[in-house]
Amino acid sequence: MSEQRKSRFATVNPYSGETVKEFPVIEGEEVDAAVEAAGRAAKAWGSTPIAERAAVVGRAAALMRERKEELARTITLEMGKLISEARGEVDLAASILDYYAEHGPGFAAPEPLDVGEGEAYLLSEPLGVLLGVMPWNFPLYQVVRFAGPNLVLGNTALVKHAGICPQSALALERLFRDAGAPEGVYVNLFVGHDEIERIIDSPVVRGVSLTGSEGAGAKVAERAGRNMKPSLLELGGSDVFIVLDGDNLDRTVGAAVAGRMANTGQSCVASKRFIVLDDVYDDFVAGMRRAFEALEPGDPADESTTLGPLSSEQAAADLADQIRETVEQGAQLVTGGHRVDRPGAFVEPTILTGVTPGMRAYAEELFGPAAVVYRVADEDEAIALANDSAYGLGGSVFCSDPERGRRVAERVETGMVWVNHPTSTQPDLPFGGIKRSGYGRELSALGMREFVNRKLVRVLPADAPLRGIAG
């Protein structure tokens, strides 16, 4: 393998720093051949009865459960997720595939429209080849969120996975092939970022979905727009966690810790900004501090570990820099704030207070085990602060009065808000954001309506009078 074709895809254990395995990228004609193969497959796959397509996706779910331990350990090896959470990710991904295998044919069924004369209905037709650009933090879940509904619908998938998850990427391609997906229906691409624009430009490709950073999203959206192709973006988040009262505070603190620390804080919908009313603030911060300081770093493959490494040395260094600069700008460090004194990509669980506009942690997403806690006087101040963000992915509101929680949730400017639970996900609920968190929706029935031709068929009697035509 030449130096030029080496190594943008590599398994590097973030716990040990060991490079386990490297994989060559493909370029130029090899990329074009993969795209053309997906194009050829799309014609046959789109005309395959939807029940047969759904059955393939259902078999993929069953295989995922059979291979649960292997898949979970691959995730843990490649990006450092705690092994218990990796198993949970496998279960979630399989449930999404099952959901679309069961409900997808109904979502795509012809939809009759109420018209006065003759008939009219909408067909849900696949567009063809789609490109999915996927992130590292949920190597299975975020891929099947894209692939599951679209494969049932009849689209084919080209998947460019994250460079640090090559073995997870190959395991998914093998899983769909073993489930019965014909060649070209689900294709893994080990390509560099410079090839993505060429793929989007290809007339074979009909749409693109990206989960990742704002910068990557802006480039993909611009390129898709230039080519008149639909795109879906799920980007960063700085989710709020609003605490309106102190009833059942232990549960609220537990939810806050879970919402911040799941996946070592490396989730777009992790709770990141904690907005707490004044009369609860001190007890809330004290409870969160105790919980953070009790977490023990260690091998994420060890069942007893409660704090895993970040996904890479670079991720840990970047988060540590954000924290350090925010403190230098005047914020208070309640706990943590430094790298853990041991090998691996570890950062101490961190709580920052006194963060104000102009500081890095006020406007930037903290992707790791670092929480910012704000004290506010009342509900209106909480909402104003919650909405003072460029992001709008998810959020949560905690209070003893569900009606009050609902009222506040409806005023928060995000794509999703959960009351009395950290922002979460499940197959039958739509997932997506607004503002700089992206656009479009995945999961639920909406997940089958992003890359589809909703074609109107209008049938009138042969002797129906002609009406005016506009358009």
Short mmCIF file of C-alpha atoms in Angstrom, two decimals:
data_model
loop_
_atom_site.label_atom_id
_atom_site.label_comp_id
_atom_site.label_asym_id
_atom_site.label_seq_id
_atom_site.Cartn_x
_atom_site.Cartn_y
_atom_site.Cartn_z
CA MET A 1 0.00 0.00 0.00
CA SER A 2 1.50 3.34 -0.98
CA GLU A 3 1.97 6.12 1.56
CA GLN A 4 -0.60 8.19 -0.34
CA ARG A 5 -3.30 5.48 -0.10
CA LYS A 6 -2.60 4.68 3.50
CA SER A 7 -4.37 5.50 6.53
CA ARG A 8 -7.25 7.85 6.80
CA PHE A 9 -9.15 4.90 8.23
CA ALA A 10 -7.58 3.27 11.26
CA THR A 11 -8.61 1.58 14.48
CA VAL A 12 -6.73 3.35 17.26
CA ASN A 13 -7.67 2.20 20.76
CA PRO A 14 -8.34 5.45 22.69
CA TYR A 15 -7.72 3.66 25.99
CA SER A 16 -4.23 2.46 25.15
CA GLY A 17 -3.30 4.67 22.20
CA GLU A 18 -2.38 1.57 20.20
CA THR A 19 -2.94 1.58 16.45
CA VAL A 20 -4.66 -1.76 15.94
CA LYS A 21 -5.23 -1.82 12.20
CA GLU A 22 -5.15 0.50 9.20
CA PHE A 23 -7.22 0.34 6.03
CA PRO A 24 -6.51 1.75 2.55
CA VAL A 25 -8.73 4.37 1.02
CA ILE A 26 -10.15 4.12 -2.46
CA GLU A 27 -9.88 6.93 -4.95
CA GLY A 28 -10.85 8.04 -8.43
CA GLU A 29 -12.01 5.21 -10.66
CA GLU A 30 -12.56 2.85 -7.73
CA VAL A 31 -14.98 5.35 -6.19
CA ASP A 32 -16.74 5.84 -9.52
CA ALA A 33 -17.12 2.07 -9.90
CA ALA A 34 -18.71 1.77 -6.44
CA VAL A 35 -21.15 4.58 -7.23
CA GLU A 36 -22.08 3.02 -10.56
CA ALA A 37 -22.64 -0.36 -8.89
CA ALA A 38 -25.04 1.29 -6.41
CA GLY A 39 -26.82 2.91 -9.35
CA ARG A 40 -27.30 -0.40 -11.11
CA ALA A 41 -28.53 -1.99 -7.89
CA ALA A 42 -30.99 0.84 -7.28
CA LYS A 43 -33.09 0.00 -10.32
CA ALA A 44 -33.59 -3.62 -9.30
CA TRP A 45 -33.91 -2.88 -5.59
CA GLY A 46 -36.48 -0.16 -6.13
CA SER A 47 -38.66 -2.55 -8.16
CA THR A 48 -38.35 -5.38 -5.62
CA PRO A 49 -41.61 -5.76 -3.65
CA ILE A 50 -41.44 -3.69 -0.50
CA ALA A 51 -42.29 -6.70 1.66
CA GLU A 52 -39.10 -8.39 0.42
CA ARG A 53 -37.02 -5.28 1.11
CA ALA A 54 -38.49 -5.05 4.60
CA ALA A 55 -37.68 -8.71 5.20
CA VAL A 56 -34.00 -8.06 4.45
CA VAL A 57 -33.96 -5.22 6.97
CA GLY A 58 -35.71 -7.45 9.52
CA ARG A 59 -33.09 -10.18 9.02
CA ALA A 60 -30.38 -7.54 9.52
CA ALA A 61 -31.93 -6.75 12.92
CA ALA A 62 -31.87 -10.42 13.89
CA LEU A 63 -28.25 -10.79 12.82
CA MET A 64 -27.34 -7.68 14.76
CA ARG A 65 -28.69 -9.25 17.93
CA GLU A 66 -26.88 -12.53 17.20
CA ARG A 67 -23.62 -10.60 16.80
CA LYS A 68 -24.27 -8.29 19.71
CA GLU A 69 -21.14 -9.02 21.72
CA GLU A 70 -18.83 -8.87 18.71
CA LEU A 71 -20.33 -5.57 17.54
CA ALA A 72 -20.29 -4.04 21.02
CA ARG A 73 -16.64 -4.93 21.59
CA THR A 74 -15.72 -3.46 18.21
CA ILE A 75 -17.42 -0.18 19.14
CA THR A 76 -15.63 -0.10 22.49
CA LEU A 77 -12.28 -0.84 20.88
CA GLU A 78 -12.62 1.84 18.23
CA MET A 79 -14.14 4.81 20.07
CA GLY A 80 -13.96 3.97 23.76
CA LYS A 81 -17.64 3.59 24.62
CA LEU A 82 -18.28 1.77 27.90
CA ILE A 83 -19.05 -1.85 27.05
CA SER A 84 -22.49 -1.74 28.72
CA GLU A 85 -23.40 1.31 26.63
CA ALA A 86 -22.05 -0.34 23.48
CA ARG A 87 -24.36 -3.30 24.05
CA GLY A 88 -27.21 -0.84 24.53
CA GLU A 89 -26.36 0.80 21.22
CA VAL A 90 -26.58 -2.57 19.45
CA ASP A 91 -30.03 -3.13 20.98
CA LEU A 92 -31.20 0.34 19.93
CA ALA A 93 -29.91 -0.08 16.38
CA ALA A 94 -31.61 -3.47 16.04
CA SER A 95 -34.88 -2.01 17.33
CA ILE A 96 -34.76 0.67 14.62
CA LEU A 97 -34.28 -1.94 11.90
CA ASP A 98 -37.13 -3.99 13.36
CA TYR A 99 -39.35 -0.89 13.47
CA TYR A 100 -38.91 -0.13 9.78
CA ALA A 101 -39.15 -3.78 8.79
CA GLU A 102 -42.56 -3.88 10.49
CA HIS A 103 -43.95 -0.41 9.84
CA GLY A 104 -42.08 0.77 6.75
CA PRO A 105 -44.38 -0.85 4.18
CA GLY A 106 -47.34 0.90 5.78
CA PHE A 107 -45.55 4.26 5.82
CA ALA A 108 -44.85 3.90 2.09
CA ALA A 109 -48.35 2.72 1.11
CA PRO A 110 -50.32 4.83 -1.38
CA GLU A 111 -52.13 7.65 0.42
CA PRO A 112 -55.62 8.49 -0.90
CA LEU A 113 -56.63 12.14 -1.06
CA ASP A 114 -60.15 13.42 -0.60
CA VAL A 115 -61.27 14.95 -3.91
CA GLY A 116 -64.72 15.72 -5.22
CA GLU A 117 -64.48 13.91 -8.54
CA GLY A 118 -62.50 10.88 -9.67
CA GLU A 119 -59.61 9.93 -7.42
CA ALA A 120 -56.23 11.22 -6.29
CA TYR A 121 -53.48 9.59 -4.29
CA LEU A 122 -49.84 9.99 -3.34
CA LEU A 123 -47.23 7.38 -4.11
CA SER A 124 -44.00 7.13 -2.11
CA GLU A 125 -41.30 6.29 -4.63
CA PRO A 126 -37.59 5.87 -3.90
CA LEU A 127 -35.18 8.41 -5.34
CA GLY A 128 -32.34 5.96 -5.95
CA VAL A 129 -28.76 6.13 -4.67
CA LEU A 130 -28.14 8.07 -1.44
CA LEU A 131 -24.87 9.04 0.21
CA GLY A 132 -24.68 8.86 3.99
CA VAL A 133 -21.76 10.58 5.74
CA MET A 134 -21.68 9.16 9.25
CA PRO A 135 -19.95 10.06 12.55
CA TRP A 136 -17.97 8.02 15.06
CA ASN A 137 -19.86 8.56 18.31
CA PHE A 138 -22.63 5.99 17.62
CA PRO A 139 -21.11 3.74 14.95
CA LEU A 140 -24.23 1.57 14.54
CA TYR A 141 -27.19 3.65 15.66
CA GLN A 142 -26.56 6.66 13.48
CA VAL A 143 -25.96 4.54 10.39
CA VAL A 144 -29.13 2.45 10.71
CA ARG A 145 -31.13 5.60 11.43
CA PHE A 146 -30.22 6.56 7.86
CA ALA A 147 -30.07 3.15 6.18
CA GLY A 148 -33.03 1.33 7.73
CA PRO A 149 -35.92 3.43 6.41
CA ASN A 150 -34.27 4.13 3.08
CA LEU A 151 -33.51 0.50 2.29
CA VAL A 152 -37.13 -0.42 3.03
CA LEU A 153 -38.28 2.46 0.84
CA GLY A 154 -36.17 1.16 -2.05
CA ASN A 155 -33.22 3.56 -2.03
CA THR A 156 -29.68 2.20 -1.99
CA ALA A 157 -27.00 3.45 0.40
CA LEU A 158 -23.41 4.53 -0.07
CA VAL A 159 -21.98 4.97 3.42
CA LYS A 160 -18.85 6.96 4.22
CA HIS A 161 -18.21 6.14 7.88
CA ALA A 162 -15.91 8.00 10.27
CA GLY A 163 -12.20 7.38 9.86
CA ILE A 164 -11.78 6.02 13.38
CA CYS A 165 -14.48 3.33 13.00
CA PRO A 166 -13.41 1.22 10.01
CA GLN A 167 -14.07 -2.16 11.59
CA SER A 168 -17.55 -1.08 12.69
CA ALA A 169 -18.16 0.12 9.12
CA LEU A 170 -17.10 -3.22 7.62
CA ALA A 171 -19.17 -5.14 10.17
CA LEU A 172 -22.29 -3.24 9.09
CA GLU A 173 -21.67 -3.85 5.40
CA ARG A 174 -21.17 -7.55 6.09
CA LEU A 175 -24.33 -7.65 8.21
CA PHE A 176 -26.57 -6.25 5.46
CA ARG A 177 -24.97 -8.54 2.89
CA ASP A 178 -25.51 -11.57 5.12
CA ALA A 179 -29.13 -10.47 5.63
CA GLY A 180 -29.69 -10.79 1.89
CA ALA A 181 -29.12 -7.29 0.53
CA PRO A 182 -27.97 -7.69 -3.10
CA GLU A 183 -24.59 -6.33 -4.12
CA GLY A 184 -24.66 -2.55 -4.41
CA VAL A 185 -27.63 -2.03 -2.09
CA TYR A 186 -25.48 -1.15 0.94
CA VAL A 187 -21.92 -0.13 0.09
CA ASN A 188 -19.22 0.93 2.55
CA LEU A 189 -16.81 3.54 1.17
CA PHE A 190 -13.37 4.12 2.63
CA VAL A 191 -12.93 7.52 0.96
CA GLY A 192 -11.33 10.76 2.01
CA HIS A 193 -13.20 14.02 2.43
CA ASP A 194 -11.98 15.20 -0.98
CA GLU A 195 -13.96 12.44 -2.67
CA ILE A 196 -17.28 13.34 -1.04
CA GLU A 197 -17.92 16.32 -3.30
CA ARG A 198 -17.27 14.18 -6.39
CA ILE A 199 -19.74 11.61 -5.15
CA ILE A 200 -22.41 14.24 -4.53
CA ASP A 201 -21.75 15.66 -8.01
CA SER A 202 -22.38 12.27 -9.64
CA PRO A 203 -25.70 12.19 -11.52
CA VAL A 204 -26.17 8.68 -10.11
CA VAL A 205 -26.46 10.02 -6.55
CA ARG A 206 -29.86 11.51 -5.72
CA GLY A 207 -29.49 12.78 -2.14
CA VAL A 208 -27.15 13.04 0.83
CA SER A 209 -27.51 12.72 4.59
CA LEU A 210 -24.82 13.85 7.01
CA THR A 211 -24.50 13.55 10.75
CA GLY A 212 -21.47 15.46 11.96
CA SER A 213 -19.95 18.88 12.48
CA GLU A 214 -21.30 22.25 11.38
CA GLY A 215 -18.39 22.75 9.01
CA ALA A 216 -18.89 19.43 7.28
CA GLY A 217 -22.64 20.02 7.14
CA ALA A 218 -22.24 23.42 5.49
CA LYS A 219 -19.99 21.96 2.79
CA VAL A 220 -22.31 19.04 2.09
CA ALA A 221 -25.43 21.24 2.01
CA GLU A 222 -23.76 23.71 -0.36
CA ARG A 223 -22.67 20.95 -2.72
CA ALA A 224 -26.05 19.24 -2.64
CA GLY A 225 -27.80 22.54 -3.29
CA ARG A 226 -25.55 23.29 -6.23
CA ASN A 227 -26.61 19.93 -7.68
CA MET A 228 -30.31 20.41 -6.86
CA LYS A 229 -30.32 17.37 -4.58
CA PRO A 230 -32.09 17.01 -1.24
CA SER A 231 -29.99 16.83 1.90
CA LEU A 232 -30.55 16.08 5.56
CA LEU A 233 -28.23 17.41 8.26
CA GLU A 234 -27.96 16.40 11.92
CA LEU A 235 -25.21 18.59 13.34
CA GLY A 236 -24.03 19.76 16.73
CA GLY A 237 -26.10 20.55 19.76
CA SER A 238 -25.85 22.39 23.04
CA ASP A 239 -28.91 20.95 24.72
CA VAL A 240 -30.45 22.69 27.70
CA PHE A 241 -31.51 20.94 30.88
CA ILE A 242 -33.88 23.30 32.71
CA VAL A 243 -34.58 22.70 36.42
CA LEU A 244 -37.67 24.55 37.65
CA ASP A 245 -38.05 23.18 41.19
CA GLY A 246 -36.38 21.00 43.80
CA ASP A 247 -39.02 18.30 44.12
CA ASN A 248 -37.43 14.86 43.78
CA LEU A 249 -34.05 16.56 43.38
CA ASP A 250 -32.09 13.32 43.69
CA ARG A 251 -33.83 11.99 40.58
CA THR A 252 -33.24 15.27 38.75
CA VAL A 253 -29.53 15.22 39.58
CA GLY A 254 -29.32 11.58 38.52
CA ALA A 255 -30.98 12.46 35.23
CA ALA A 256 -28.59 15.37 34.76
CA VAL A 257 -25.55 13.16 35.27
CA ALA A 258 -26.94 10.51 32.93
CA GLY A 259 -27.83 13.14 30.34
CA ARG A 260 -24.36 14.66 30.46
CA MET A 261 -22.17 11.57 30.91
CA ALA A 262 -23.75 8.98 28.59
CA ASN A 263 -21.21 8.07 25.91
CA THR A 264 -18.68 10.06 28.00
CA GLY A 265 -20.61 13.17 27.00
CA GLN A 266 -19.98 12.61 23.30
CA SER A 267 -23.51 12.93 22.00
CA CYS A 268 -25.15 15.69 20.00
CA VAL A 269 -28.19 15.45 22.29
CA ALA A 270 -26.26 15.17 25.54
CA SER A 271 -27.40 17.64 28.20
CA LYS A 272 -24.75 20.36 28.11
CA ARG A 273 -26.20 23.61 29.50
CA PHE A 274 -27.89 23.24 32.90
CA ILE A 275 -30.19 26.15 33.70
CA VAL A 276 -31.33 26.02 37.31
CA LEU A 277 -33.66 28.28 39.27
CA ASP A 278 -31.99 30.14 42.11
CA ASP A 279 -33.63 28.34 45.06
CA VAL A 280 -32.47 24.93 43.78
CA TYR A 281 -29.10 25.91 42.30
CA ASP A 282 -26.73 25.27 45.21
CA ASP A 283 -28.14 21.82 46.04
CA PHE A 284 -28.18 20.87 42.36
CA VAL A 285 -24.54 21.82 41.81
CA ALA A 286 -23.47 20.03 44.98
CA GLY A 287 -25.28 16.84 43.92
CA MET A 288 -23.83 16.93 40.44
CA ARG A 289 -20.33 17.50 41.83
CA ARG A 290 -20.58 14.47 44.12
CA ALA A 291 -21.70 12.29 41.25
CA PHE A 292 -19.01 13.53 38.88
CA GLU A 293 -16.23 13.04 41.43
CA ALA A 294 -17.37 9.46 42.07
CA LEU A 295 -16.75 8.38 38.46
CA GLU A 296 -13.73 6.11 38.02
CA PRO A 297 -11.66 6.15 34.82
CA GLY A 298 -10.53 2.84 33.40
CA ASP A 299 -10.68 0.36 30.57
CA PRO A 300 -14.05 0.81 28.81
CA ALA A 301 -14.11 -2.93 28.12
CA ASP A 302 -14.10 -3.58 31.89
CA GLU A 303 -17.63 -3.84 33.30
CA SER A 304 -16.63 -1.92 36.45
CA THR A 305 -15.37 1.21 34.67
CA THR A 306 -17.63 4.25 35.02
CA LEU A 307 -15.60 6.83 33.06
CA GLY A 308 -14.28 5.87 29.64
CA PRO A 309 -11.82 7.72 27.44
CA LEU A 310 -12.86 10.16 24.77
CA SER A 311 -12.80 8.87 21.22
CA SER A 312 -9.28 10.06 20.44
CA GLU A 313 -6.32 11.93 21.83
CA GLN A 314 -7.26 14.90 19.66
CA ALA A 315 -10.80 14.98 21.08
CA ALA A 316 -9.45 14.98 24.62
CA ALA A 317 -6.93 17.72 23.87
CA ASP A 318 -9.56 19.90 22.20
CA LEU A 319 -11.98 19.62 25.14
CA ALA A 320 -9.23 20.36 27.66
CA ASP A 321 -8.32 23.50 25.68
CA GLN A 322 -11.95 24.69 25.65
CA ILE A 323 -12.18 24.25 29.43
CA ARG A 324 -8.83 25.89 30.14
CA GLU A 325 -9.57 28.92 27.97
CA THR A 326 -13.04 29.35 29.47
CA VAL A 327 -11.53 29.41 32.97
CA GLU A 328 -8.88 31.89 31.82
CA GLN A 329 -11.75 34.05 30.54
CA GLY A 330 -13.22 34.18 34.06
CA ALA A 331 -15.43 31.14 34.58
CA GLN A 332 -15.32 29.19 37.86
CA LEU A 333 -14.20 25.59 37.97
CA VAL A 334 -16.32 23.61 40.45
CA THR A 335 -14.59 20.29 39.79
CA GLY A 336 -12.41 18.64 37.17
CA GLY A 337 -11.02 20.70 34.33
CA HIS A 338 -7.90 18.74 33.50
CA ARG A 339 -6.64 15.65 31.75
CA VAL A 340 -6.70 12.54 33.94
CA ASP A 341 -3.16 11.63 35.06
CA ARG A 342 -2.98 8.30 33.29
CA PRO A 343 -2.50 7.00 29.73
CA GLY A 344 -5.43 7.28 27.36
CA ALA A 345 -7.72 10.00 26.02
CA PHE A 346 -9.24 10.88 29.40
CA VAL A 347 -10.59 14.21 30.65
CA GLU A 348 -11.84 14.73 34.20
CA PRO A 349 -15.60 15.18 34.58
CA THR A 350 -15.90 18.96 34.77
CA ILE A 351 -18.43 21.50 36.05
CA LEU A 352 -18.14 25.15 35.02
CA THR A 353 -20.15 28.02 36.49
CA GLY A 354 -20.07 31.78 35.95
CA VAL A 355 -19.93 31.30 32.18
CA THR A 356 -20.96 34.46 30.32
CA PRO A 357 -21.29 35.57 26.68
CA GLY A 358 -17.92 35.83 24.99
CA MET A 359 -16.46 32.80 26.76
CA ARG A 360 -15.78 29.69 24.68
CA ALA A 361 -18.06 27.45 26.73
CA TYR A 362 -20.98 29.86 26.33
CA ALA A 363 -21.25 29.53 22.54
CA GLU A 364 -19.35 26.34 21.67
CA GLU A 365 -20.47 22.75 21.99
CA LEU A 366 -18.51 20.87 24.67
CA PHE A 367 -18.24 17.34 23.29
CA GLY A 368 -17.22 15.36 26.33
CA PRO A 369 -17.60 15.17 30.12
CA ALA A 370 -18.00 18.89 30.82
CA ALA A 371 -21.15 20.65 32.05
CA VAL A 372 -21.95 24.36 32.27
CA VAL A 373 -24.41 25.30 35.04
CA TYR A 374 -26.27 28.63 35.08
CA ARG A 375 -28.26 30.25 37.92
CA VAL A 376 -31.47 32.06 36.89
CA ALA A 377 -34.13 33.94 38.81
CA ASP A 378 -37.29 32.72 37.12
CA GLU A 379 -38.89 30.80 34.31
CA ASP A 380 -38.69 33.63 31.77
CA GLU A 381 -34.97 34.10 32.37
CA ALA A 382 -34.47 30.35 31.98
CA ILE A 383 -36.20 30.33 28.62
CA ALA A 384 -34.35 33.41 27.37
CA LEU A 385 -31.01 31.81 28.26
CA ALA A 386 -32.03 28.47 26.77
CA ASN A 387 -32.84 30.15 23.47
CA ASP A 388 -29.65 32.22 23.39
CA SER A 389 -27.82 29.60 21.37
CA ALA A 390 -26.95 29.02 17.75
CA TYR A 391 -27.98 25.40 18.25
CA GLY A 392 -31.45 23.91 18.43
CA LEU A 393 -31.31 20.13 18.58
CA GLY A 394 -32.86 18.86 21.81
CA GLY A 395 -33.54 19.89 25.38
CA SER A 396 -35.26 18.84 28.57
CA VAL A 397 -37.33 20.44 31.32
CA PHE A 398 -37.61 19.07 34.87
CA CYS A 399 -40.36 20.06 37.26
CA SER A 400 -43.06 18.50 39.44
CA ASP A 401 -45.94 20.06 37.48
CA PRO A 402 -46.28 18.44 34.03
CA GLU A 403 -48.43 21.30 32.77
CA ARG A 404 -45.74 23.81 33.68
CA GLY A 405 -43.15 21.56 32.05
CA ARG A 406 -45.19 21.38 28.87
CA ARG A 407 -45.63 25.16 28.81
CA VAL A 408 -41.90 25.78 29.14
CA ALA A 409 -41.03 23.04 26.64
CA GLU A 410 -43.20 24.67 24.01
CA ARG A 411 -41.21 27.92 24.37
CA VAL A 412 -37.78 26.31 23.94
CA GLU A 413 -36.40 26.75 20.41
CA THR A 414 -35.31 23.22 19.48
CA GLY A 415 -36.40 20.31 17.34
CA MET A 416 -37.12 18.12 20.37
CA VAL A 417 -37.90 18.69 24.04
CA TRP A 418 -38.44 16.03 26.72
CA VAL A 419 -40.15 16.79 30.03
CA ASN A 420 -38.75 15.02 33.12
CA HIS A 421 -36.29 12.97 31.08
CA PRO A 422 -33.02 13.85 29.34
CA THR A 423 -33.27 14.15 25.57
CA SER A 424 -33.37 10.62 24.22
CA THR A 425 -34.32 8.64 21.14
CA GLN A 426 -36.59 5.79 20.14
CA PRO A 427 -37.60 4.41 16.75
CA ASP A 428 -41.14 5.76 16.72
CA LEU A 429 -40.26 9.37 17.62
CA PRO A 430 -38.90 11.90 15.10
CA PHE A 431 -35.32 13.07 15.62
CA GLY A 432 -33.81 16.31 14.30
CA GLY A 433 -33.09 19.96 14.99
CA ILE A 434 -33.29 23.56 13.83
CA LYS A 435 -30.89 26.51 13.55
CA ARG A 436 -27.24 25.39 13.32
CA SER A 437 -28.19 21.92 14.49
CA GLY A 438 -29.38 21.11 10.98
CA TYR A 439 -32.64 20.26 9.28
CA GLY A 440 -34.78 17.31 8.34
CA ARG A 441 -36.11 14.49 10.51
CA GLU A 442 -35.09 10.90 11.01
CA LEU A 443 -36.91 8.02 12.72
CA SER A 444 -40.70 7.57 12.98
CA ALA A 445 -42.78 7.85 9.81
CA LEU A 446 -40.95 11.09 9.02
CA GLY A 447 -37.75 9.11 8.51
CA MET A 448 -39.22 7.72 5.29
CA ARG A 449 -40.25 11.11 3.93
CA GLU A 450 -36.89 12.81 3.42
CA PHE A 451 -35.60 10.97 0.33
CA VAL A 452 -38.80 10.06 -1.42
CA ASN A 453 -40.80 11.19 -4.42
CA ARG A 454 -44.27 11.90 -3.06
CA LYS A 455 -45.86 11.60 -6.47
CA LEU A 456 -49.41 12.72 -7.05
CA VAL A 457 -51.61 10.58 -9.28
CA ARG A 458 -54.91 12.26 -10.22
CA VAL A 459 -57.49 10.24 -12.15
CA LEU A 460 -60.54 11.87 -13.76
CA PRO A 461 -63.28 10.50 -16.01
CA ALA A 462 -62.51 10.69 -19.73
CA ASP A 463 -65.32 13.21 -20.21
CA ALA A 464 -64.44 15.43 -17.24
CA PRO A 465 -64.52 19.17 -18.07
CA LEU A 466 -61.12 20.83 -18.55
CA ARG A 467 -60.15 23.38 -15.94
CA GLY A 468 -57.72 26.25 -16.01
CA ILE A 469 -54.07 25.22 -15.81
CA ALA A 470 -51.49 27.05 -13.70
CA GLY A 471 -47.98 26.31 -12.53
#
